[in-house]
PDB file of C-alpha atoms in Angstrom:
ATOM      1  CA  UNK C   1      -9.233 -82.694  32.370  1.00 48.00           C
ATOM      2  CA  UNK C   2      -6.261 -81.122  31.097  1.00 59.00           C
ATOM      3  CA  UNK C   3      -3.409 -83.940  31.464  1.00 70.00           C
ATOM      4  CA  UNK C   4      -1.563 -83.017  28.805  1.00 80.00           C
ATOM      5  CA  UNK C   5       2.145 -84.522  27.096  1.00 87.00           C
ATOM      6  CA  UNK C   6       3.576 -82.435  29.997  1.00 91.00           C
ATOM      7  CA  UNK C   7       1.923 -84.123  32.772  1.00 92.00           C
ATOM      8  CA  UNK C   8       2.273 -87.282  30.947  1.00 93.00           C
ATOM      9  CA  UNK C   9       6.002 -86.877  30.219  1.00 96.00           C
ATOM     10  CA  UNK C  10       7.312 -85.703  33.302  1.00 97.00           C
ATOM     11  CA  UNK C  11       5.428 -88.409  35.216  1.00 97.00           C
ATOM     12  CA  UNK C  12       7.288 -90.889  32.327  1.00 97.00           C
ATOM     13  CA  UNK C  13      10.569 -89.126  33.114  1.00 98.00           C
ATOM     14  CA  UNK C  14      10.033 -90.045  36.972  1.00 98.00           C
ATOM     15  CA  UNK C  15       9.560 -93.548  36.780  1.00 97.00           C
ATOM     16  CA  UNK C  16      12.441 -93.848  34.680  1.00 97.00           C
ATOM     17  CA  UNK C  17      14.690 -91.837  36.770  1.00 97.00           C
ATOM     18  CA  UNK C  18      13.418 -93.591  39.856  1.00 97.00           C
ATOM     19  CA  UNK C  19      13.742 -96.966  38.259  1.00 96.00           C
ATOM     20  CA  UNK C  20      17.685 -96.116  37.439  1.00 95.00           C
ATOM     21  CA  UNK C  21      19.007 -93.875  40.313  1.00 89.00           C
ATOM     22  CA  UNK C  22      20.402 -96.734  42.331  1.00 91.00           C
ATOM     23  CA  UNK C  23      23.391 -96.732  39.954  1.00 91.00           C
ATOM     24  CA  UNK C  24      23.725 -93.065  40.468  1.00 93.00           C
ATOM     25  CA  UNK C  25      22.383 -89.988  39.062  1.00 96.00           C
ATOM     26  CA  UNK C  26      21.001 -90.469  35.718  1.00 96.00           C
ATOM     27  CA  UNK C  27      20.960 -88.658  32.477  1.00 96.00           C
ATOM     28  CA  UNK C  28      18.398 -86.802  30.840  1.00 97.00           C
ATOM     29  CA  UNK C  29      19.998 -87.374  27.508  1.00 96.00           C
ATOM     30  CA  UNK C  30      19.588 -91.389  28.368  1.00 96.00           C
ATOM     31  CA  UNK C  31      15.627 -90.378  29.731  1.00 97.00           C
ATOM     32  CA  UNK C  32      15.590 -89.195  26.205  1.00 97.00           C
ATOM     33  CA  UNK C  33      16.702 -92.039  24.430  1.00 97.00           C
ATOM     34  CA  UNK C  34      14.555 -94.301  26.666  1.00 96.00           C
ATOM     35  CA  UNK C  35      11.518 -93.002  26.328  1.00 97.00           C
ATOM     36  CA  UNK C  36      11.521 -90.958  23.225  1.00 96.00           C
ATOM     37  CA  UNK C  37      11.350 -87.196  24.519  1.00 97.00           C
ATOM     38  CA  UNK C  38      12.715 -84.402  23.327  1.00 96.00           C
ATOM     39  CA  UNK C  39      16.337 -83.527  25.493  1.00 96.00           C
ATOM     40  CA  UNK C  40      15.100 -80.141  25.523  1.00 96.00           C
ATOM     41  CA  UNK C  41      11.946 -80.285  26.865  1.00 96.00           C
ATOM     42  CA  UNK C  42      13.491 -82.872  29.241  1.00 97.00           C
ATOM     43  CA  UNK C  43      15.496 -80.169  30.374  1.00 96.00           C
ATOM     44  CA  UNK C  44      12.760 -77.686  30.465  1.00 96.00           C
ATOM     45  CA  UNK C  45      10.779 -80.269  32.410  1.00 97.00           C
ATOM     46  CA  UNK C  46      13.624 -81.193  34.756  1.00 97.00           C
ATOM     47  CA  UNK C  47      14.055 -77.793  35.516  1.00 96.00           C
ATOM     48  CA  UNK C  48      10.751 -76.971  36.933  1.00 96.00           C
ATOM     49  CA  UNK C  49      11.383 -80.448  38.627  1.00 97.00           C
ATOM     50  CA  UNK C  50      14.549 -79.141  40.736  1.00 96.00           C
ATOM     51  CA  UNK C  51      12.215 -75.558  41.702  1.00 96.00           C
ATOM     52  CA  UNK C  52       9.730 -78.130  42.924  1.00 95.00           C
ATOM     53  CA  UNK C  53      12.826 -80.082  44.919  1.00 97.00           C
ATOM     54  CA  UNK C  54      11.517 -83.356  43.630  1.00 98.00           C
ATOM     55  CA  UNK C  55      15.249 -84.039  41.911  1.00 98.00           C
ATOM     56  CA  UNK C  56      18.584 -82.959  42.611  1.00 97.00           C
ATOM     57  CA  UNK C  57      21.416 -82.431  39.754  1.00 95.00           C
ATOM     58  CA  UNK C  58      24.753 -83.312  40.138  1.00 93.00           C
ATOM     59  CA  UNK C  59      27.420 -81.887  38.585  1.00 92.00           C
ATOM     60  CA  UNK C  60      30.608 -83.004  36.011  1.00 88.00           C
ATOM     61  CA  UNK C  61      31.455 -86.874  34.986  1.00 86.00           C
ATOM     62  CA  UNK C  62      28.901 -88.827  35.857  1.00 85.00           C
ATOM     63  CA  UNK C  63      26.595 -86.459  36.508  1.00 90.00           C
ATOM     64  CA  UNK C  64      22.483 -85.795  36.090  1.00 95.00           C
ATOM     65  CA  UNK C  65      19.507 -86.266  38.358  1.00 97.00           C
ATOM     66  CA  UNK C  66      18.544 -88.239  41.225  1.00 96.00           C
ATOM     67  CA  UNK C  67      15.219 -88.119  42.844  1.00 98.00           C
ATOM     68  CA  UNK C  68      15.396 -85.248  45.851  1.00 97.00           C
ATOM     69  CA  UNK C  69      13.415 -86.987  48.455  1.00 96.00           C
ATOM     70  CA  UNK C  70      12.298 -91.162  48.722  1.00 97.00           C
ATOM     71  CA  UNK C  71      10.157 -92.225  45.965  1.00 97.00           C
ATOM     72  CA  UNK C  72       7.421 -93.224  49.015  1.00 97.00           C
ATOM     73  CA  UNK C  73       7.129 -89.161  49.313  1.00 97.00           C
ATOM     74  CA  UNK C  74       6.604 -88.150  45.611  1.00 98.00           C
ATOM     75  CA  UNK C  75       3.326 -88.644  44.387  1.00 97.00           C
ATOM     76  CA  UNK C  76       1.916 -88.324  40.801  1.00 96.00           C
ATOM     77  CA  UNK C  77      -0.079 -85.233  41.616  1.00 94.00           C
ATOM     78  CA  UNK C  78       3.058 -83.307  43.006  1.00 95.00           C
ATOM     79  CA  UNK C  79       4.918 -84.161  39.714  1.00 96.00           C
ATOM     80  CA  UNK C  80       1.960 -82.778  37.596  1.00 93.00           C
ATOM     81  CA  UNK C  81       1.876 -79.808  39.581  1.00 91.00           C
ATOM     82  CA  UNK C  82       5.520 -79.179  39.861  1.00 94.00           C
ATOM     83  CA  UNK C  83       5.119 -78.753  35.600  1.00 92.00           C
ATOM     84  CA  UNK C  84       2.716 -76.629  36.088  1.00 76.00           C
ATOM     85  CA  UNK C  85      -0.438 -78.749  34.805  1.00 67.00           C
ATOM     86  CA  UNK C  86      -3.140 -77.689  36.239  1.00 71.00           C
ATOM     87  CA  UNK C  87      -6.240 -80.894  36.707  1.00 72.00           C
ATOM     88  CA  UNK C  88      -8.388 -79.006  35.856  1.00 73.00           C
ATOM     89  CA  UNK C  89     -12.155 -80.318  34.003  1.00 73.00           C
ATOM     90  CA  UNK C  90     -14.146 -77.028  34.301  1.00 70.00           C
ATOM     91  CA  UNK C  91     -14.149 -74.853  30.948  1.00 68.00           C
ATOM     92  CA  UNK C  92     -13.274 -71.991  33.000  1.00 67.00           C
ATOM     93  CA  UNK C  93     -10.449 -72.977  34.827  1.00 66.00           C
ATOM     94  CA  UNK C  94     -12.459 -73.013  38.782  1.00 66.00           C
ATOM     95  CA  UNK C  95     -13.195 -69.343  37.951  1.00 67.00           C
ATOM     96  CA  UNK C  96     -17.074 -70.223  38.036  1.00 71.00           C
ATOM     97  CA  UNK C  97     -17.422 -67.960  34.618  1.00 69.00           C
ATOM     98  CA  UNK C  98     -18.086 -70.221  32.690  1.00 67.00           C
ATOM     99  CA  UNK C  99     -21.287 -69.060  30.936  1.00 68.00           C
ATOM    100  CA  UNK C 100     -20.934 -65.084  30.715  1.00 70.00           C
ATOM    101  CA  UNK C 101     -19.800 -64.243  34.170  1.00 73.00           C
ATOM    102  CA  UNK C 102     -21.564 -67.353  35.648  1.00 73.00           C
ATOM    103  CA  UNK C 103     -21.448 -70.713  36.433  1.00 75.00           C
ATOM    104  CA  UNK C 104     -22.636 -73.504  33.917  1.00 78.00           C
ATOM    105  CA  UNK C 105     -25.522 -75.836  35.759  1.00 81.00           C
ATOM    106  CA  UNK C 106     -22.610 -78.506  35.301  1.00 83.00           C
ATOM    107  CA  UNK C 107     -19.708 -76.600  37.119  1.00 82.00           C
ATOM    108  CA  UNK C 108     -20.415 -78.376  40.537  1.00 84.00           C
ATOM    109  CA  UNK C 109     -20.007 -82.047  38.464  1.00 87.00           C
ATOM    110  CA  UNK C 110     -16.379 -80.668  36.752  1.00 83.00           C
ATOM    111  CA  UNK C 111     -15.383 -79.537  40.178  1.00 82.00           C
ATOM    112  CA  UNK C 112     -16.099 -82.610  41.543  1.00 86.00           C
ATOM    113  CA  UNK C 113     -14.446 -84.349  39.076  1.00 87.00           C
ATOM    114  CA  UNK C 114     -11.121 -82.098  39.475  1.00 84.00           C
ATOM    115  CA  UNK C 115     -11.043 -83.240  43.148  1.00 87.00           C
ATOM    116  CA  UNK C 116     -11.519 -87.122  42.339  1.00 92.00           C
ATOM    117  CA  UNK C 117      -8.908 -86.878  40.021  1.00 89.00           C
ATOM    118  CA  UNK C 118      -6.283 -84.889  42.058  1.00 89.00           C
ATOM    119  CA  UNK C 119      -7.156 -87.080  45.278  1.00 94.00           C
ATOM    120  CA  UNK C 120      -6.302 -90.320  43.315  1.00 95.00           C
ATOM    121  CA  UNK C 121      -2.927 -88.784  41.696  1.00 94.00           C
ATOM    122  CA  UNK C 122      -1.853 -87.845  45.228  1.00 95.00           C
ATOM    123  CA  UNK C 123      -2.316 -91.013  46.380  1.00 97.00           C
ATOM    124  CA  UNK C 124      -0.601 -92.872  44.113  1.00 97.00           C
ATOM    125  CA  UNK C 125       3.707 -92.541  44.631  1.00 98.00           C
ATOM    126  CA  UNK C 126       6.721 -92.948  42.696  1.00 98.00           C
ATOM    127  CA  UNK C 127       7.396 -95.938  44.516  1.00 97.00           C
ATOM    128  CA  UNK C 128       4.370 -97.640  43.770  1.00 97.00           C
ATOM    129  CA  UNK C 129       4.357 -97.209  39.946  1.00 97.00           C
ATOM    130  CA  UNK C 130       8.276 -98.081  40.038  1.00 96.00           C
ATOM    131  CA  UNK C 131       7.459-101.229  42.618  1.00 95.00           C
ATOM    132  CA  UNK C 132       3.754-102.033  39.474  1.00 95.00           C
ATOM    133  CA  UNK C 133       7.182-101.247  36.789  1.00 93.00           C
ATOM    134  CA  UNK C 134       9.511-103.707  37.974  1.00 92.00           C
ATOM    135  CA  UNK C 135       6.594-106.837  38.290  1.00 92.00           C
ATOM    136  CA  UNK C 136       5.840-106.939  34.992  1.00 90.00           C
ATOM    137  CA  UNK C 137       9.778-106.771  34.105  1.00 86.00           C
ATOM    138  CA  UNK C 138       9.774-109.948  36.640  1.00 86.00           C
ATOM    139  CA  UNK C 139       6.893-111.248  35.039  1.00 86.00           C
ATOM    140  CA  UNK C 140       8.616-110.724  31.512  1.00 83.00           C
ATOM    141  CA  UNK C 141      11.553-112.378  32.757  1.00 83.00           C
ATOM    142  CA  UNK C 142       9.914-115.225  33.957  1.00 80.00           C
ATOM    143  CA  UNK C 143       8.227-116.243  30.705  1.00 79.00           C
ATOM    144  CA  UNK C 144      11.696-115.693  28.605  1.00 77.00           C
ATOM    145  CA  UNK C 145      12.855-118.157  31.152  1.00 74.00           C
ATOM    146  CA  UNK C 146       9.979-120.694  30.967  1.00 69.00           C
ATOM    147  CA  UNK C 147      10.449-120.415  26.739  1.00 60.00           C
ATOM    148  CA  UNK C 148      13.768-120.816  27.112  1.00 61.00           C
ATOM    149  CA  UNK C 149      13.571-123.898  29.624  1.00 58.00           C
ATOM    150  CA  UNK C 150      10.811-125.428  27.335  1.00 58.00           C
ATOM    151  CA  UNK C 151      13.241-125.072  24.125  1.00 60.00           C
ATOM    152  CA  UNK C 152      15.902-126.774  25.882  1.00 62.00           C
ATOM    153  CA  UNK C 153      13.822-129.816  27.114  1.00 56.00           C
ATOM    154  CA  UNK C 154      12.758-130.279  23.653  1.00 53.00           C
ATOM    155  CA  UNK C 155      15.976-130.553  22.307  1.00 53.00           C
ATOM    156  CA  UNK C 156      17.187-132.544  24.839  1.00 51.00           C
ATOM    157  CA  UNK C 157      14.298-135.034  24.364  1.00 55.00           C
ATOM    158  CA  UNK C 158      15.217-134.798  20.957  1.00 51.00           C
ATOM    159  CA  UNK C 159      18.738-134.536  19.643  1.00 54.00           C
ATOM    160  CA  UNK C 160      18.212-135.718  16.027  1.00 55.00           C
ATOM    161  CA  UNK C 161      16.059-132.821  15.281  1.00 51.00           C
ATOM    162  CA  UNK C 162      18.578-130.211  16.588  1.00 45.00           C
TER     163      UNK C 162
END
């Protein structure tokens, strides 16, 4: 399967977006700083993004992207394809050539394989990996606070060895 840093990164890019738009359109130079990709293949990404209409940008001060439809209606697969990364696991790209002008004996498995793969990604959304994102920063949270709390009883308990 071909999921390469594309794929990868404009799924990345998603989330983040998606994770940040409530306090209005978002900037790919923050994506950037974030998540540690390049601006300008942010841009290049986030182009091909737009074609696709999965984000919008917005103009001037305060300006950058926002996600073009609800996060329920954008799944990983469409974001893959939208960069142009094919899931693809045959050698010859579904063009059954793979052995001289013919099909390997294992083409049928690869193909197979392709359409597991592409039926999972389009069934998982934005929503749901932003929804799986914001547990574990709950979860996160929760401990700090439970540390925190168990510090402060301690202390409490014991003032002399403050």
């Amino acid at each position: 399967m071909r999921l390469t840093t594309k794929g990868r990164f404009a799924v990345t890019a998603m989330l983040d977006l998606a994770l940040r738009e409530a306090g209005g359109p978002v900037t790919l130079s923050g994506i950037s700083e974030r998540q540690q990709i390049s601006l300008s293949y942010l841009e290049q990404l986030f182009g091909k993004l737009r074609r696709r209409e999965l984000v919008d940008s917005v103009r001037g001060p305060g300006g950058g992207y926002c996600l073009a439809r609800p996060s329920s209606e954008i799944t990983v697969a469409a974001i893959i394809c939208a960069v142009d990364e094919p899931i693809d696991a045959t050698q010859c790209g579904g063009k059954e050539n793979c052995l001289e002008e013919h099909r390997c004996m294992t083409h049928d498995l690869w193909s197979g394989l392709n359409a597991t793969i592409f039926e999972f990604l389009s069934s998982v959304t934005l929503a749901q990996l932003v929804e799986k994102q914001q547990e574990k920063l709950r979860r996160r949270a929760d401990a700090a606070n439970v540390l925190v709390d168990a510090r402060n009883v301690r202390h409490s308990e014991f003032p002399a060895q403050r």
